[in-house]
Coordinates of C-alpha atoms in Angstrom, one line a residue:
Chain O
X1 CA -20.0 -23.1 -21.5
X2 CA -20.9 -25.4 -24.6
X3 CA -21.7 -22.4 -27.3
X4 CA -21.0 -22.5 -31.4
X5 CA -19.3 -19.1 -32.5
X6 CA -21.4 -19.8 -36.2
X7 CA -23.4 -17.6 -36.9
X8 CA -22.7 -14.8 -35.4
X9 CA -21.3 -11.1 -36.7
X10 CA -20.0 -8.6 -34.5
X11 CA -20.1 -5.4 -36.4
X12 CA -18.8 -2.9 -33.4
X13 CA -15.3 -3.1 -31.8
X14 CA -17.0 -2.8 -28.2
X15 CA -18.9 -6.2 -29.6
X16 CA -16.1 -7.8 -30.2
X17 CA -14.5 -6.5 -26.9
X18 CA -16.8 -7.8 -24.6
X19 CA -17.0 -10.2 -21.7
X20 CA -19.5 -13.0 -23.6
X21 CA -19.8 -11.9 -27.0
X22 CA -21.7 -14.7 -27.7
X23 CA -25.5 -14.6 -26.8
X24 CA -26.1 -17.9 -25.7
X25 CA -23.3 -17.4 -23.2
X26 CA -24.8 -14.9 -22.0
X27 CA -27.9 -16.9 -20.9
X28 CA -25.7 -19.3 -19.7
X29 CA -23.5 -17.2 -17.3
X30 CA -26.9 -15.9 -16.6
X31 CA -28.8 -19.0 -15.7
X32 CA -25.3 -20.0 -14.1
X33 CA -25.8 -17.2 -11.4
X34 CA -29.3 -17.8 -11.1
X35 CA -28.8 -21.8 -9.8
X36 CA -26.0 -20.1 -7.4
X37 CA -27.8 -17.0 -5.9
X38 CA -31.8 -18.7 -5.5
X39 CA -31.6 -21.9 -5.8
X40 CA -28.5 -23.1 -4.6
X41 CA -28.7 -21.0 -0.6
X42 CA -32.2 -22.6 -0.2
X43 CA -31.8 -26.3 -1.9
X44 CA -29.1 -26.8 0.9
X45 CA -29.5 -27.3 4.0
X46 CA -26.8 -25.1 6.9
X47 CA -23.8 -27.4 6.6
X48 CA -23.4 -27.5 2.9
X49 CA -23.7 -23.4 2.4
X50 CA -21.1 -23.5 4.9
X51 CA -18.7 -24.9 2.8
X52 CA -19.4 -23.0 0.2
X53 CA -18.9 -20.2 2.0
X54 CA -15.5 -21.1 2.9
X55 CA -14.8 -22.2 -1.6
X56 CA -16.5 -18.2 -2.2
X57 CA -13.6 -16.4 0.5
X58 CA -11.2 -18.9 -1.5
X59 CA -11.6 -17.5 -4.2
X60 CA -11.4 -13.8 -3.8
X61 CA -8.0 -14.5 -2.1
X62 CA -6.5 -16.7 -5.2
X63 CA -8.1 -14.5 -7.9
X64 CA -5.6 -12.1 -6.5
X65 CA -2.3 -14.3 -6.0
X66 CA -3.4 -14.6 -10.0
X67 CA -2.6 -11.5 -10.2
X68 CA 0.8 -10.9 -9.0
X69 CA 1.9 -14.5 -9.9
X70 CA -0.6 -15.8 -12.7
X71 CA -0.5 -12.6 -14.6
X72 CA 2.6 -10.5 -13.8
X73 CA 4.9 -13.8 -12.9
X74 CA 6.0 -12.8 -9.7
X75 CA 6.2 -16.1 -7.0
X76 CA 5.2 -14.9 -3.5
X77 CA 4.6 -17.3 -0.8
X78 CA 3.2 -14.7 1.5
X79 CA 0.0 -14.3 0.8
X80 CA -1.5 -16.0 3.5
X81 CA 0.9 -12.7 5.5
X82 CA -1.4 -10.0 3.5
X83 CA -4.3 -12.4 4.7
X84 CA -3.9 -11.8 8.9
X85 CA -2.7 -7.5 8.1
X86 CA -6.2 -7.8 6.8
X87 CA -7.9 -9.6 9.4
X88 CA -5.5 -7.6 12.0
X89 CA -6.7 -4.3 10.5
X90 CA -10.6 -4.9 10.0
X91 CA -11.1 -6.8 13.6
X92 CA -9.6 -3.6 15.4
X93 CA -11.3 -1.4 13.6
X94 CA -14.0 -3.4 15.0
X95 CA -13.2 -3.4 18.7
X96 CA -11.9 -0.2 19.4
X97 CA -14.3 1.5 17.3
X98 CA -17.4 -0.1 15.8
X99 CA -16.2 -0.1 12.4
X100 CA -19.2 -1.5 9.5
X101 CA -18.5 -4.3 7.5
X102 CA -18.5 -1.4 4.7
X103 CA -15.6 0.2 6.3
X104 CA -13.6 -2.9 7.5
X105 CA -13.3 -4.6 4.1
X106 CA -11.3 -1.3 2.3
X107 CA -9.4 -0.7 4.9
X108 CA -7.9 -4.6 5.8
X109 CA -7.4 -4.1 1.5
X110 CA -6.0 -1.1 1.5
X111 CA -3.7 -2.1 4.3
X112 CA -3.3 -5.2 3.0
X113 CA -1.7 -3.5 0.0
X114 CA 0.1 -1.4 1.5
X115 CA 2.6 -4.2 3.2
X116 CA 1.8 -6.2 -0.4
X117 CA 3.6 -2.7 -2.1
X118 CA 6.7 -2.3 0.4
X119 CA 6.8 -6.2 0.3
X120 CA 6.6 -5.6 -3.4
X121 CA 9.9 -3.5 -4.1
X122 CA 13.1 -6.1 -4.1
X123 CA 10.7 -7.5 -6.9
X124 CA 13.2 -4.6 -9.0
X125 CA 16.3 -6.5 -8.7
X126 CA 15.2 -10.4 -7.9
X127 CA 13.2 -12.3 -9.3
X128 CA 11.9 -16.7 -9.6
X129 CA 13.7 -18.3 -6.2
X130 CA 15.2 -15.2 -4.8
X131 CA 12.2 -13.6 -4.6
X132 CA 9.6 -16.2 -3.7
X133 CA 12.3 -16.6 -0.2
X134 CA 11.9 -12.3 0.1
X135 CA 8.3 -12.9 0.0
X136 CA 8.6 -15.4 2.7
X137 CA 10.8 -13.6 5.0
X138 CA 8.0 -10.8 4.2
X139 CA 5.1 -14.3 5.7
X140 CA 7.8 -15.0 8.3
X141 CA 8.4 -11.1 9.5
X142 CA 4.5 -10.0 9.4
X143 CA 3.4 -13.4 11.4
X144 CA 6.0 -12.8 13.9
X145 CA 5.4 -8.5 14.7
X146 CA 1.3 -9.3 14.9
X147 CA 1.8 -12.7 17.4
X148 CA 4.5 -9.8 19.8
X149 CA 2.8 -6.5 19.2
X150 CA -0.3 -6.7 21.9
X151 CA -1.6 -3.6 19.7
X152 CA -2.3 -5.5 16.6
X153 CA -2.8 -8.7 18.4
X154 CA -4.6 -7.8 21.2
X155 CA -3.2 -9.5 24.1
X156 CA -1.8 -12.9 24.5
X157 CA -3.9 -15.4 22.5
X158 CA -3.1 -13.3 19.4
X159 CA -6.8 -13.6 18.9
X160 CA -9.6 -10.7 18.6
X161 CA -13.3 -11.8 18.2
X162 CA -15.5 -10.1 15.9
X163 CA -19.1 -10.1 15.8
X164 CA -20.7 -11.2 12.4
X165 CA -21.5 -7.6 10.0
X166 CA -24.2 -6.2 10.3
X167 CA -26.8 -5.5 6.9
X168 CA -29.1 -2.5 7.5
X169 CA -29.3 -3.2 10.9
X170 CA -29.3 -6.7 11.2
X171 CA -26.8 -8.8 11.8
X172 CA -26.1 -11.9 9.5
X173 CA -26.5 -14.8 11.0
X174 CA -27.4 -17.4 9.0
X175 CA -24.9 -19.4 7.1
X176 CA -27.3 -18.7 4.0
X177 CA -27.1 -14.4 4.8
X178 CA -23.2 -14.6 5.4
X179 CA -23.5 -16.9 1.4
X180 CA -24.9 -14.2 0.2
X181 CA -22.8 -11.5 1.6
X182 CA -19.6 -13.2 0.8
X183 CA -21.3 -14.1 -3.1
X184 CA -21.5 -10.3 -3.8
X185 CA -18.0 -9.4 -2.5
X186 CA -16.9 -12.2 -4.8
X187 CA -18.7 -11.5 -7.9
X188 CA -16.8 -8.7 -7.6
X189 CA -13.3 -10.0 -7.7
X190 CA -14.3 -12.2 -10.3
X191 CA -16.1 -9.6 -13.0
X192 CA -13.3 -6.9 -11.3
X193 CA -10.1 -9.5 -12.1
X194 CA -11.9 -9.9 -15.4
X195 CA -11.9 -6.8 -16.4
X196 CA -8.3 -5.8 -15.4
X197 CA -7.4 -8.8 -17.6
X198 CA -8.5 -7.7 -20.4
X199 CA -7.6 -4.1 -20.3
X200 CA -4.7 -1.5 -20.6
X201 CA -3.0 -2.5 -17.0
X202 CA -4.3 -6.6 -17.2
X203 CA -2.2 -6.0 -20.8
X204 CA 1.0 -4.5 -18.8
X205 CA 1.2 -7.4 -16.2
X206 CA 1.4 -9.4 -18.7
X207 CA 3.7 -8.5 -21.1
X208 CA 5.9 -7.3 -18.0
X209 CA 5.7 -11.7 -17.2
X210 CA 6.5 -12.4 -21.1
X211 CA 9.6 -10.2 -21.7
X212 CA 10.4 -7.3 -19.4
X213 CA 12.6 -5.7 -22.0
X214 CA 10.3 -5.3 -24.8
X215 CA 7.3 -3.9 -22.4
X216 CA 9.7 -1.8 -21.0
X217 CA 10.8 -0.6 -24.9
X218 CA 6.6 0.4 -25.2
X219 CA 6.4 2.2 -22.3
X220 CA 5.9 -0.1 -19.5
X221 CA 7.2 1.6 -16.3
X222 CA 8.3 -2.6 -15.3
X223 CA 9.0 -1.0 -11.2
X224 CA 5.4 0.7 -11.2
X225 CA 3.9 -2.0 -12.3
X226 CA 5.5 -4.7 -10.4
X227 CA 4.9 -2.9 -7.8
X228 CA 0.6 -2.3 -8.6
X229 CA 0.3 -5.9 -8.4
X230 CA 1.9 -7.0 -5.3
X231 CA -0.2 -3.7 -4.1
X232 CA -3.2 -4.8 -5.8
X233 CA -3.1 -8.7 -5.2
X234 CA -2.7 -8.3 -1.3
X235 CA -6.3 -5.7 -1.4
X236 CA -7.3 -9.4 -2.5
X237 CA -5.5 -10.8 0.1
X238 CA -6.3 -8.2 2.6
X239 CA -10.1 -8.5 2.2
X240 CA -9.8 -12.0 1.7
X241 CA -8.6 -11.7 5.3
X242 CA -11.5 -9.9 6.8
X243 CA -14.1 -12.2 5.2
X244 CA -12.4 -14.5 6.5
X245 CA -12.2 -13.2 9.7
X246 CA -16.2 -12.6 10.0
X247 CA -16.9 -15.5 8.9
X248 CA -15.2 -17.7 11.1
X249 CA -16.6 -14.6 14.0
X250 CA -12.9 -14.3 15.3
X251 CA -9.2 -13.4 13.8
X252 CA -6.4 -15.2 14.6
X253 CA -2.8 -15.5 13.5
X254 CA -2.3 -19.2 13.1
X255 CA -5.3 -18.7 10.5
X256 CA -3.2 -16.9 8.4
X257 CA 0.7 -19.2 8.3
X258 CA 2.9 -20.6 5.7
X259 CA 0.4 -23.6 5.2
X260 CA -2.4 -21.0 3.7
X261 CA 0.2 -19.1 1.7
X262 CA 0.7 -22.7 -0.2
X263 CA -2.9 -23.9 -0.1
X264 CA -3.6 -20.3 -2.5
X265 CA -0.3 -21.7 -4.9
X266 CA -1.4 -24.5 -4.8
X267 CA -5.3 -23.2 -5.7
X268 CA -3.9 -21.1 -8.6
X269 CA -1.6 -24.2 -10.0
X270 CA -4.1 -26.4 -10.1
X271 CA -6.7 -24.0 -10.9
X272 CA -4.7 -22.9 -14.0
X273 CA -2.6 -19.8 -14.1
X274 CA -3.4 -16.3 -15.0
X275 CA -6.9 -17.4 -15.5
X276 CA -10.1 -16.8 -13.5
X277 CA -12.5 -19.5 -14.7
X278 CA -8.9 -20.9 -13.3
X279 CA -8.5 -19.5 -9.7
X280 CA -12.5 -20.2 -9.7
X281 CA -11.9 -24.0 -10.2
X282 CA -8.7 -24.0 -8.0
X283 CA -10.7 -22.3 -5.6
X284 CA -13.8 -24.8 -5.2
X285 CA -10.7 -27.9 -5.7
X286 CA -8.3 -26.8 -3.2
X287 CA -11.6 -25.8 -0.3
X288 CA -13.6 -29.6 -1.6
X289 CA -10.3 -32.1 -1.4
X290 CA -9.9 -32.4 2.0
X291 CA -13.4 -32.0 3.4
X292 CA -13.8 -34.9 0.2
X293 CA -10.9 -37.0 1.4
X294 CA -11.9 -36.8 5.6
X295 CA -15.9 -37.6 4.4
X296 CA -14.2 -40.7 2.3
X297 CA -12.1 -42.1 4.6
X298 CA -14.4 -41.6 7.8
X299 CA -16.9 -43.5 5.5
X300 CA -15.0 -46.4 4.1
X301 CA -11.7 -46.3 6.0
X302 CA -12.9 -48.0 9.0
X303 CA -13.3 -51.8 6.9
X304 CA -9.0 -51.1 6.2
X305 CA -8.0 -48.7 9.5
X306 CA -8.5 -48.5 13.3
X307 CA -10.2 -45.4 14.5
X308 CA -6.6 -44.8 16.0
X309 CA -5.2 -44.5 12.9
X310 CA -7.7 -43.2 10.5
X311 CA -7.3 -40.1 12.8
X312 CA -3.3 -40.1 12.2
X313 CA -4.1 -41.2 8.9
X314 CA -6.9 -38.2 7.8
X315 CA -4.2 -34.5 7.8
X316 CA -1.2 -36.9 6.5
X317 CA -3.0 -38.1 3.3
X318 CA -4.6 -34.2 2.7
X319 CA -0.6 -33.2 2.5
X320 CA 0.2 -36.5 0.4
X321 CA -2.7 -35.8 -2.7
X322 CA -1.8 -31.8 -2.3
X323 CA 2.2 -32.6 -3.0
X324 CA 1.2 -35.3 -5.8
X325 CA -1.6 -33.2 -7.3
X326 CA 0.9 -30.1 -7.9
X327 CA 3.6 -32.2 -9.2
X328 CA 0.5 -34.0 -11.4
X329 CA -0.3 -30.3 -12.8
X330 CA 2.7 -29.0 -13.0
X331 CA 4.0 -32.1 -15.1
X332 CA 0.7 -33.1 -17.6
X333 CA -1.5 -29.6 -17.1
X334 CA 0.9 -26.7 -16.3
X335 CA -2.3 -24.7 -17.2
X336 CA -4.4 -26.0 -14.8
X337 CA -8.1 -27.6 -14.5
X338 CA -9.3 -24.6 -16.7
X339 CA -6.6 -26.1 -19.7
X340 CA -8.9 -29.6 -19.1
X341 CA -12.4 -27.4 -19.0
X342 CA -11.1 -26.2 -22.7
X343 CA -10.3 -29.2 -24.0
X344 CA -14.1 -30.4 -23.2
X345 CA -15.4 -27.3 -24.7
X346 CA -13.3 -27.6 -27.6
X347 CA -14.7 -31.3 -28.0
X348 CA -17.8 -30.0 -27.5
X349 CA -18.3 -27.6 -29.9
X350 CA -17.2 -29.1 -32.4
X351 CA -19.4 -32.3 -31.7
X352 CA -20.6 -35.0 -33.7
X353 CA -18.3 -33.4 -36.9
X354 CA -14.4 -33.1 -34.9
X355 CA -12.9 -33.6 -38.0
Chain S
X1 CA 16.4 23.0 -52.0
X2 CA 14.4 25.3 -49.6
X3 CA 14.7 25.2 -46.0
X4 CA 16.4 21.9 -44.4
X5 CA 13.9 20.2 -41.5
X6 CA 15.1 21.0 -38.1
X7 CA 17.0 17.9 -36.3
X8 CA 14.9 16.0 -34.2
X9 CA 18.5 14.0 -32.5
X10 CA 21.3 15.3 -31.4
X11 CA 23.5 12.7 -30.8
X12 CA 26.8 14.4 -29.7
X13 CA 30.1 11.6 -29.4
X14 CA 28.8 8.7 -27.1
X15 CA 30.6 6.5 -26.1
X16 CA 29.9 3.0 -23.8
X17 CA 32.7 0.7 -22.7
X18 CA 32.4 -2.4 -21.5
X19 CA 35.0 -3.2 -19.2
X20 CA 38.5 -3.7 -21.7
X21 CA 36.2 -3.7 -25.0
X22 CA 34.9 -0.3 -26.8
X23 CA 31.8 -1.0 -27.9
X24 CA 31.3 3.0 -29.3
X25 CA 33.5 5.3 -28.9
X26 CA 32.9 8.6 -29.7
X27 CA 30.2 8.2 -31.8
X28 CA 28.0 12.0 -32.8
X29 CA 25.1 11.6 -35.3
X30 CA 22.4 14.6 -36.0
X31 CA 19.1 13.5 -37.2
X32 CA 16.4 15.5 -39.5
X33 CA 13.1 15.2 -39.0
X34 CA 11.3 12.6 -41.5
X35 CA 15.0 11.2 -42.5
X36 CA 15.7 7.5 -43.7
X37 CA 19.1 6.8 -42.1
X38 CA 20.8 3.8 -42.1
X39 CA 23.3 2.5 -39.9
X40 CA 26.1 -0.6 -41.6
X41 CA 28.7 -1.6 -40.4
X42 CA 30.6 -5.3 -39.9
X43 CA 29.5 -7.1 -37.2
X44 CA 31.1 -5.7 -34.3
X45 CA 30.7 -2.7 -35.3
X46 CA 28.8 -0.9 -32.3
X47 CA 25.3 -1.0 -34.4
X48 CA 23.0 -1.9 -32.1
X49 CA 25.0 -0.6 -28.8
X50 CA 24.8 2.3 -30.0
X51 CA 20.8 1.3 -30.8
X52 CA 20.5 0.8 -26.9
X53 CA 22.0 4.1 -25.8
X54 CA 19.0 5.8 -27.9
X55 CA 16.4 4.1 -26.6
X56 CA 17.7 3.9 -23.2
X57 CA 18.9 0.5 -22.4
X58 CA 22.8 1.5 -21.7
X59 CA 23.0 4.8 -20.2
X60 CA 26.7 6.6 -22.3
X61 CA 29.9 6.6 -20.8
X62 CA 30.3 9.7 -22.3
X63 CA 28.8 12.0 -24.5
X64 CA 24.5 13.4 -25.0
X65 CA 21.2 12.5 -26.6
X66 CA 19.2 15.6 -26.5
X67 CA 15.6 14.8 -28.6
X68 CA 13.8 17.8 -30.0
X69 CA 15.6 20.0 -28.1
X70 CA 15.1 17.8 -24.7
X71 CA 18.1 16.0 -23.3
X72 CA 17.6 12.5 -23.3
X73 CA 21.0 10.8 -22.4
X74 CA 20.2 7.8 -19.3
X75 CA 16.5 8.4 -19.4
X76 CA 14.7 5.1 -18.4
X77 CA 13.5 2.9 -21.8
X78 CA 10.1 3.7 -21.0
X79 CA 10.2 7.4 -19.9
X80 CA 11.7 7.6 -23.6
X81 CA 9.2 5.8 -25.1
X82 CA 6.4 7.4 -24.1
X83 CA 8.5 10.8 -25.5
X84 CA 7.9 9.2 -28.8
X85 CA 10.7 6.9 -30.0
X86 CA 10.0 3.5 -30.8
X87 CA 11.9 0.3 -31.7
X88 CA 12.4 -3.4 -33.0
X89 CA 14.6 -5.8 -32.2
X90 CA 16.8 -8.0 -34.1
X91 CA 15.9 -11.1 -32.4
X92 CA 11.8 -10.5 -31.8
X93 CA 10.8 -9.5 -28.9
X94 CA 6.8 -10.0 -29.1
X95 CA 4.5 -11.8 -26.2
X96 CA 4.8 -14.6 -27.6
X97 CA 1.0 -16.5 -25.8
X98 CA -0.7 -13.2 -26.4
X99 CA -2.3 -12.7 -29.8
X100 CA -1.8 -10.2 -32.5
X101 CA -3.8 -7.6 -31.9
X102 CA -2.9 -7.5 -27.9
X103 CA 0.9 -7.2 -29.3
X104 CA -0.4 -4.4 -31.2
X105 CA -2.8 -3.1 -28.0
X106 CA -0.2 -3.4 -25.7
X107 CA 1.9 -0.9 -28.2
X108 CA -0.8 1.6 -27.8
X109 CA 0.2 1.6 -24.3
X110 CA 1.3 4.9 -23.9
X111 CA -1.0 6.6 -25.8
X112 CA -3.7 5.3 -23.3
X113 CA -4.8 6.6 -20.0
X114 CA -6.6 3.9 -18.0
X115 CA -6.0 3.2 -14.5
X116 CA -6.5 0.1 -12.4
X117 CA -9.2 1.7 -10.9
X118 CA -10.9 2.1 -13.9
X119 CA -9.6 -1.1 -16.1
X120 CA -11.2 -2.8 -12.4
X121 CA -14.2 -1.0 -13.6
X122 CA -14.2 -1.2 -17.0
X123 CA -17.8 -0.1 -18.1
X124 CA -17.4 4.1 -19.2
X125 CA -14.5 5.4 -19.5
X126 CA -12.0 2.4 -20.3
X127 CA -13.5 0.4 -22.5
X128 CA -14.3 3.8 -24.0
X129 CA -10.4 4.0 -24.7
X130 CA -10.6 0.4 -25.7
X131 CA -12.5 0.9 -29.1
X132 CA -11.2 4.0 -29.9
X133 CA -7.5 2.6 -29.5
X134 CA -8.4 -1.3 -31.5
X135 CA -9.7 1.5 -34.1
X136 CA -5.9 2.3 -34.2
X137 CA -4.7 -0.7 -34.1
X138 CA -6.8 -1.8 -36.2
X139 CA -5.7 1.2 -39.2
X140 CA -2.3 -0.6 -38.6
X141 CA -3.6 -4.7 -39.2
X142 CA -4.4 -3.5 -42.6
X143 CA -2.1 -1.5 -43.3
X144 CA 0.2 -4.3 -42.7
X145 CA -1.9 -6.9 -44.0
X146 CA -1.8 -8.5 -40.9
X147 CA -6.1 -9.0 -40.7
X148 CA -6.2 -12.6 -41.2
X149 CA -4.2 -13.8 -38.4
X150 CA -5.5 -10.7 -35.5
X151 CA -6.6 -13.6 -32.7
X152 CA -3.8 -16.1 -33.3
X153 CA -1.2 -16.1 -30.5
X154 CA 2.4 -14.2 -32.4
X155 CA 4.1 -17.7 -31.0
X156 CA 2.6 -19.6 -33.6
X157 CA 3.4 -17.4 -36.6
X158 CA 6.3 -17.8 -39.5
X159 CA 9.1 -15.7 -39.1
X160 CA 8.8 -13.0 -41.3
X161 CA 5.1 -12.7 -40.3
X162 CA 6.6 -11.8 -36.3
X163 CA 8.9 -9.2 -37.5
X164 CA 5.9 -7.5 -39.2
X165 CA 3.6 -8.0 -35.8
X166 CA 6.8 -6.6 -33.8
X167 CA 7.0 -3.5 -36.5
X168 CA 3.1 -3.2 -36.1
X169 CA 3.5 -2.8 -32.0
X170 CA 6.1 -0.4 -32.5
X171 CA 3.9 1.9 -34.7
X172 CA 0.8 1.5 -32.5
X173 CA 3.5 4.2 -29.8
X174 CA 2.7 6.6 -33.3
X175 CA 6.4 6.7 -33.1
X176 CA 8.4 10.3 -34.4
X177 CA 11.7 8.2 -34.3
X178 CA 11.4 4.6 -35.2
X179 CA 14.3 2.5 -34.8
X180 CA 14.9 -1.0 -36.5
X181 CA 17.2 -3.1 -36.2
X182 CA 17.8 -5.6 -38.5
X183 CA 14.3 -5.9 -39.4
X184 CA 15.6 -7.8 -42.6
X185 CA 17.3 -10.5 -41.0
X186 CA 17.0 -14.2 -42.1
X187 CA 14.3 -13.0 -44.6
X188 CA 13.6 -14.2 -48.1
X189 CA 14.1 -11.8 -51.2
X190 CA 9.9 -11.1 -51.1
X191 CA 9.6 -10.5 -47.2
X192 CA 12.6 -8.3 -47.6
X193 CA 10.7 -6.2 -50.9
X194 CA 7.9 -6.4 -48.5
X195 CA 9.3 -5.2 -45.4
X196 CA 10.9 -2.5 -47.1
X197 CA 7.9 -1.0 -49.0
X198 CA 6.0 -0.9 -45.6
X199 CA 9.3 1.0 -44.4
X200 CA 9.5 3.7 -46.7
X201 CA 5.3 4.7 -46.8
X202 CA 5.7 4.6 -42.3
X203 CA 8.7 7.4 -43.7
X204 CA 7.0 8.7 -47.0
X205 CA 3.0 8.8 -45.8
X206 CA 3.7 9.2 -41.7
X207 CA 6.8 11.0 -41.5
X208 CA 8.1 9.3 -39.5
X209 CA 12.0 9.9 -38.6
X210 CA 13.4 6.1 -39.0
X211 CA 17.4 4.6 -38.3
X212 CA 17.8 2.1 -39.5
X213 CA 20.2 -0.6 -39.0
X214 CA 20.3 -3.1 -42.2
X215 CA 23.8 -5.7 -43.1
X216 CA 21.6 -5.7 -47.4
X217 CA 23.2 -3.2 -48.7
X218 CA 21.3 -3.5 -52.2
X219 CA 18.2 -2.5 -49.9
X220 CA 20.3 0.0 -47.5
X221 CA 21.5 1.9 -50.5
X222 CA 17.7 1.4 -52.6
X223 CA 15.7 3.6 -49.4
X224 CA 17.8 5.1 -47.5
X225 CA 18.4 8.9 -47.4
X226 CA 22.1 9.1 -45.8
X227 CA 24.1 6.1 -44.7
X228 CA 26.8 6.2 -42.1
X229 CA 28.7 3.6 -41.4
X230 CA 30.4 2.3 -38.5
X231 CA 33.9 -0.2 -37.6
X232 CA 35.1 -0.9 -34.4
X233 CA 32.4 1.7 -32.4
X234 CA 33.9 4.7 -34.3
X235 CA 32.0 6.5 -37.3
X236 CA 34.1 6.4 -40.5
X237 CA 31.2 7.7 -42.8
X238 CA 28.2 9.8 -43.0
X239 CA 26.6 10.6 -46.2
X240 CA 24.1 10.2 -49.3
X241 CA 24.5 6.5 -50.2
X242 CA 27.0 7.0 -53.2
X243 CA 29.5 9.1 -50.9
X244 CA 29.8 6.3 -49.3
X245 CA 29.7 3.8 -51.5
X246 CA 32.9 5.6 -53.0
X247 CA 34.7 5.9 -49.4
X248 CA 38.0 4.4 -49.6
X249 CA 37.4 4.0 -45.2
X250 CA 34.3 1.8 -46.0
X251 CA 36.2 -0.7 -48.7
X252 CA 38.6 -0.4 -46.1
X253 CA 36.6 -1.6 -43.9
X254 CA 34.4 -4.1 -45.4
X255 CA 36.8 -5.3 -47.1
X256 CA 40.2 -5.1 -46.5
X257 CA 43.6 -3.6 -47.4
X258 CA 46.0 -5.6 -50.6
X259 CA 48.4 -5.0 -47.5
X260 CA 45.5 -6.7 -44.9
X261 CA 45.9 -9.8 -47.1
X262 CA 48.7 -10.6 -48.0
X263 CA 49.4 -10.1 -43.7
X264 CA 46.5 -12.2 -43.6
X265 CA 48.0 -14.9 -46.4
X266 CA 51.8 -14.5 -44.6
X267 CA 49.9 -15.5 -41.5

């Protein structure tokens, strides 16, 4: 937010370490929360709320991947597969046991965390590109397993119908109800990740990323923390998978293929590695980009292209835009949208006396 | 002299070979609680390799290392750190993106308990722990005169200051034994004097045992209780600074003999 520090004196360490050390920042966050929780669902119609739902789901997933890649520095191309583990765990629990959401969501998360921790074991020995390949293998193996084991996938189609979650006996039918439901989890993920990042475990993650030898010498067990990072990140992924399943009303492995893993990597690279706010920006940006380009081309594309061409151009343009944006951010602003936001903020912090 | 303080660290004839290179060859050293020992020797004498074995980076090929009566030979570095052995590196190994405070807070890692769940929740246990440990970190910040740098990223600091932050991070572990690998390397005279004062203060105020590798002989002879001299992987002398200075082997290791010099001149 735009705020100035002058005149605020902290008199305790707790105050100095608060998430929002300035009173004005607390008010700004409260106002923002009010806007998104009260005004937005009332003001927008179903279609736009359903887009916001997608963003909320993506925020949870992006935060999870950022814990692993951004904070701990372990690359993973298997995020989509961990989501599918959560999704199918939940779907089976719902179909066979009629489990409510407060069982399926933690269960999906825990199952994904378990699988994620196992996939993370090689990270002790291999780094960088080699680890990327190992997680890529995990993505394909998990995809194949789900697809070929009927006990998990529920048959030939490999998809399981899942009814909407219900709260106090009422199913959440409208997009607005679902929006508030998803908002609760997104907020939980945002606050939890911010807390994690500023305390003992988060610092250890960053230490493992920056200097693993120095981390070991001050008593941080690298192996343990790498596995924790994989488990926590996969837990978030699992929860994302369950939420997405509820949103779609169906668990289907095609929703969690490798392109999804790449999308999430794009989110955290474009948004900003190792940043909570960046994950939110990235999730919103990557979710909105294809929708906006589609809308733009459908509205104005007809002046240049024929309708048949447009149908071809739209999906490919999305890939082209994605690729070029990732390259752009890696080269020009590796810290992503979060950094751009900080630059703007710092400019206005001292405005109009910026010398 | 009264009763001798007990032996804290007992290294008995450890060796480490890398292929054909005998980096360390049967070195033994016993260190008493509260002692300040310097290890000196020409380049490649095996000083850093010796420290690496104590802190667990190298597993000794032979020999054993006992810390407070407990066998720590070949333990993982993080386990050894948790027992109270801290160290700094010859080429600074700070977490460069983090602030000075966060770096020192990381040094408190083994003294803190918050797990994943309590960190996630934060309010309550984790926050209380952060605050009490922050208070200890602030003591160190004050002790090492880093007050105005608290919230600066370490990557932008001057060399001497980075060395000081690294010392602070090692001290944050509340170590019983502190291993310092060339803490004054690359410093100017004034910075060296500051650092020597900090090291002496740590040793005398808190009674921390210190093993120091240093090349500046003036400093070594001034502050050490004892000096051990290594040459080509072997220990060639061990005694008070005065004894070591007069030792014929030491003089030969550093300066060579008249015969050596004739051979070099002839070659």
